[in-house]
C-alpha cells in the first residue's frame, strides 16, 4: 500500500495534474481538450496524463481516432483513508487555550504572548 500511496501523492504533487483532475470532475475529455488551457505542448500534457494514468487516477481510452481521459475517483480512496486517520486528533481550540493561558499566567502575560508576532 505504501508504494501505491507514494505514486498517488507524487502524481497529486504537481499543480498541473491537480488542475487536470479538477477538469475531469465535470466529464470525460479528449486529450486535446485537456491540453487546451495549458501553456505547454501536447507532448508535455501527455506526460502529465501518463503519470496520472500510472497512478490510477485517470484512465485513457481510444474512441475512434480520439483519445479520451476519464477520472477514476476510486484511486483516491486509499489516500483519503490514510489522510482521514489523522482526523482522530482533536483540533486545537484556540479560545480554550487562551483561557488556559490567562488562568495559568495571568491576563496581562497571556495578552502579551497573544500580541507578540
mmCIF file of C-alpha atoms in Angstrom:
data_model
loop_
_atom_site.group_PDB
_atom_site.id
_atom_site.type_symbol
_atom_site.label_atom_id
_atom_site.label_comp_id
_atom_site.label_asym_id
_atom_site.label_seq_id
_atom_site.Cartn_x
_atom_site.Cartn_y
_atom_site.Cartn_z
ATOM 1 C CA UNK A 1 0.000 0.000 0.000
ATOM 2 C CA UNK A 2 2.896 2.355 0.698
ATOM 3 C CA UNK A 3 4.062 2.173 -2.924
ATOM 4 C CA UNK A 4 0.543 2.958 -4.141
ATOM 5 C CA UNK A 5 0.284 5.944 -1.809
ATOM 6 C CA UNK A 6 3.704 7.188 -2.917
ATOM 7 C CA UNK A 7 2.650 7.064 -6.576
ATOM 8 C CA UNK A 8 -0.698 8.767 -5.915
ATOM 9 C CA UNK A 9 0.802 11.542 -3.779
ATOM 10 C CA UNK A 10 3.616 12.083 -6.288
ATOM 11 C CA UNK A 11 1.018 12.476 -9.035
ATOM 12 C CA UNK A 12 -1.001 14.881 -6.881
ATOM 13 C CA UNK A 13 2.109 16.898 -6.050
ATOM 14 C CA UNK A 14 2.017 18.800 -9.319
ATOM 15 C CA UNK A 15 -0.452 21.684 -9.787
ATOM 16 C CA UNK A 16 -0.950 20.921 -13.489
ATOM 17 C CA UNK A 17 -2.019 17.365 -12.687
ATOM 18 C CA UNK A 18 -4.349 18.566 -9.926
ATOM 19 C CA UNK A 19 -5.900 21.009 -12.406
ATOM 20 C CA UNK A 20 -6.378 18.186 -14.910
ATOM 21 C CA UNK A 21 -8.150 16.098 -12.267
ATOM 22 C CA UNK A 22 -10.414 19.037 -11.442
ATOM 23 C CA UNK A 23 -11.270 19.423 -15.113
ATOM 24 C CA UNK A 24 -12.142 15.733 -15.354
ATOM 25 C CA UNK A 25 -14.572 16.030 -12.427
ATOM 26 C CA UNK A 26 -17.061 17.504 -14.907
ATOM 27 C CA UNK A 27 -16.900 14.818 -17.593
ATOM 28 C CA UNK A 28 -14.610 12.703 -19.753
ATOM 29 C CA UNK A 29 -12.448 14.820 -22.039
ATOM 30 C CA UNK A 30 -10.435 14.344 -25.204
ATOM 31 C CA UNK A 31 -6.699 14.761 -24.675
ATOM 32 C CA UNK A 32 -6.654 17.804 -26.939
ATOM 33 C CA UNK A 33 -9.388 19.429 -24.826
ATOM 34 C CA UNK A 34 -7.446 18.676 -21.641
ATOM 35 C CA UNK A 35 -4.365 20.326 -23.155
ATOM 36 C CA UNK A 36 -6.198 23.460 -24.347
ATOM 37 C CA UNK A 37 -5.995 25.641 -21.197
ATOM 38 C CA UNK A 38 -2.313 24.951 -20.569
ATOM 39 C CA UNK A 39 0.584 26.924 -21.992
ATOM 40 C CA UNK A 40 2.585 23.822 -22.903
ATOM 41 C CA UNK A 41 2.934 21.389 -25.747
ATOM 42 C CA UNK A 42 0.574 18.478 -26.263
ATOM 43 C CA UNK A 43 3.553 16.177 -25.580
ATOM 44 C CA UNK A 44 4.090 17.817 -22.165
ATOM 45 C CA UNK A 45 0.404 17.411 -21.273
ATOM 46 C CA UNK A 46 0.586 13.789 -22.436
ATOM 47 C CA UNK A 47 3.419 13.186 -19.962
ATOM 48 C CA UNK A 48 1.224 14.523 -17.154
ATOM 49 C CA UNK A 49 -1.600 12.268 -18.330
ATOM 50 C CA UNK A 50 0.736 9.267 -18.340
ATOM 51 C CA UNK A 51 1.705 9.946 -14.721
ATOM 52 C CA UNK A 52 -1.959 10.260 -13.719
ATOM 53 C CA UNK A 53 -2.741 7.024 -15.566
ATOM 54 C CA UNK A 54 0.115 5.121 -13.890
ATOM 55 C CA UNK A 55 -1.162 6.361 -10.520
ATOM 56 C CA UNK A 56 -4.599 5.015 -11.444
ATOM 57 C CA UNK A 57 -6.174 8.451 -11.050
ATOM 58 C CA UNK A 58 -7.389 8.526 -14.652
ATOM 59 C CA UNK A 59 -7.913 6.048 -17.442
ATOM 60 C CA UNK A 60 -7.370 6.699 -21.126
ATOM 61 C CA UNK A 61 -9.347 5.117 -23.922
ATOM 62 C CA UNK A 62 -9.213 5.485 -27.664
ATOM 63 C CA UNK A 63 -12.608 6.120 -29.259
ATOM 64 C CA UNK A 64 -12.167 6.205 -32.993
ATOM 65 C CA UNK A 65 -9.206 8.489 -33.637
ATOM 66 C CA UNK A 66 -9.614 10.434 -30.396
ATOM 67 C CA UNK A 67 -8.011 9.540 -27.072
ATOM 68 C CA UNK A 68 -10.280 10.248 -24.097
ATOM 69 C CA UNK A 69 -9.449 10.706 -20.419
ATOM 70 C CA UNK A 70 -11.719 9.651 -17.591
ATOM 71 C CA UNK A 71 -11.376 10.352 -13.865
ATOM 72 C CA UNK A 72 -11.024 7.237 -11.690
ATOM 73 C CA UNK A 73 -12.096 8.547 -8.263
ATOM 74 C CA UNK A 74 -11.704 5.179 -6.506
ATOM 75 C CA UNK A 75 -7.934 5.531 -6.887
ATOM 76 C CA UNK A 76 -8.035 8.307 -4.294
ATOM 77 C CA UNK A 77 -9.740 6.065 -1.725
ATOM 78 C CA UNK A 78 -6.518 4.718 -0.141
ATOM 79 C CA UNK A 79 -5.026 8.209 0.075
ATOM 80 C CA UNK A 80 -8.239 9.544 1.581
ATOM 81 C CA UNK A 81 -8.370 6.775 4.195
ATOM 82 C CA UNK A 82 -4.736 7.421 5.081
ATOM 83 C CA UNK A 83 -5.328 11.167 5.459
ATOM 84 C CA UNK A 84 -8.501 10.652 7.484
ATOM 85 C CA UNK A 85 -6.534 8.653 10.031
ATOM 86 C CA UNK A 86 -5.070 11.964 11.134
ATOM 87 C CA UNK A 87 -8.562 13.261 11.820
ATOM 88 C CA UNK A 88 -8.679 11.301 15.064
ATOM 89 C CA UNK A 89 -6.889 14.133 16.824
ATOM 90 C CA UNK A 90 -8.999 16.914 18.269
ATOM 91 C CA UNK A 91 -8.474 20.285 16.618
ATOM 92 C CA UNK A 92 -6.863 22.872 18.823
ATOM 93 C CA UNK A 93 -9.462 25.197 20.285
ATOM 94 C CA UNK A 94 -7.631 28.499 20.468
ATOM 95 C CA UNK A 95 -10.222 30.195 22.671
ATOM 96 C CA UNK A 96 -9.931 27.442 25.280
ATOM 97 C CA UNK A 97 -6.130 27.588 25.042
ATOM 98 C CA UNK A 98 -6.213 31.368 25.524
ATOM 99 C CA UNK A 99 -8.409 30.996 28.626
ATOM 100 C CA UNK A 100 -5.977 28.387 29.955
ATOM 101 C CA UNK A 101 -3.043 30.770 29.477
ATOM 102 C CA UNK A 102 -4.911 33.554 31.231
ATOM 103 C CA UNK A 103 -5.593 31.244 34.171
ATOM 104 C CA UNK A 104 -2.032 29.975 34.386
ATOM 105 C CA UNK A 105 -0.068 33.113 33.515
ATOM 106 C CA UNK A 106 -2.445 35.875 34.410
ATOM 107 C CA UNK A 107 -4.336 38.042 31.965
ATOM 108 C CA UNK A 108 -1.534 40.575 31.368
ATOM 109 C CA UNK A 109 1.103 37.970 30.450
ATOM 110 C CA UNK A 110 -1.331 35.992 28.286
ATOM 111 C CA UNK A 111 -2.258 39.190 26.411
ATOM 112 C CA UNK A 112 1.433 39.932 25.913
ATOM 113 C CA UNK A 113 2.034 36.437 24.458
ATOM 114 C CA UNK A 114 -1.041 36.687 22.229
ATOM 115 C CA UNK A 115 0.006 40.066 20.824
ATOM 116 C CA UNK A 116 3.638 39.037 20.174
ATOM 117 C CA UNK A 117 4.207 38.111 16.493
#
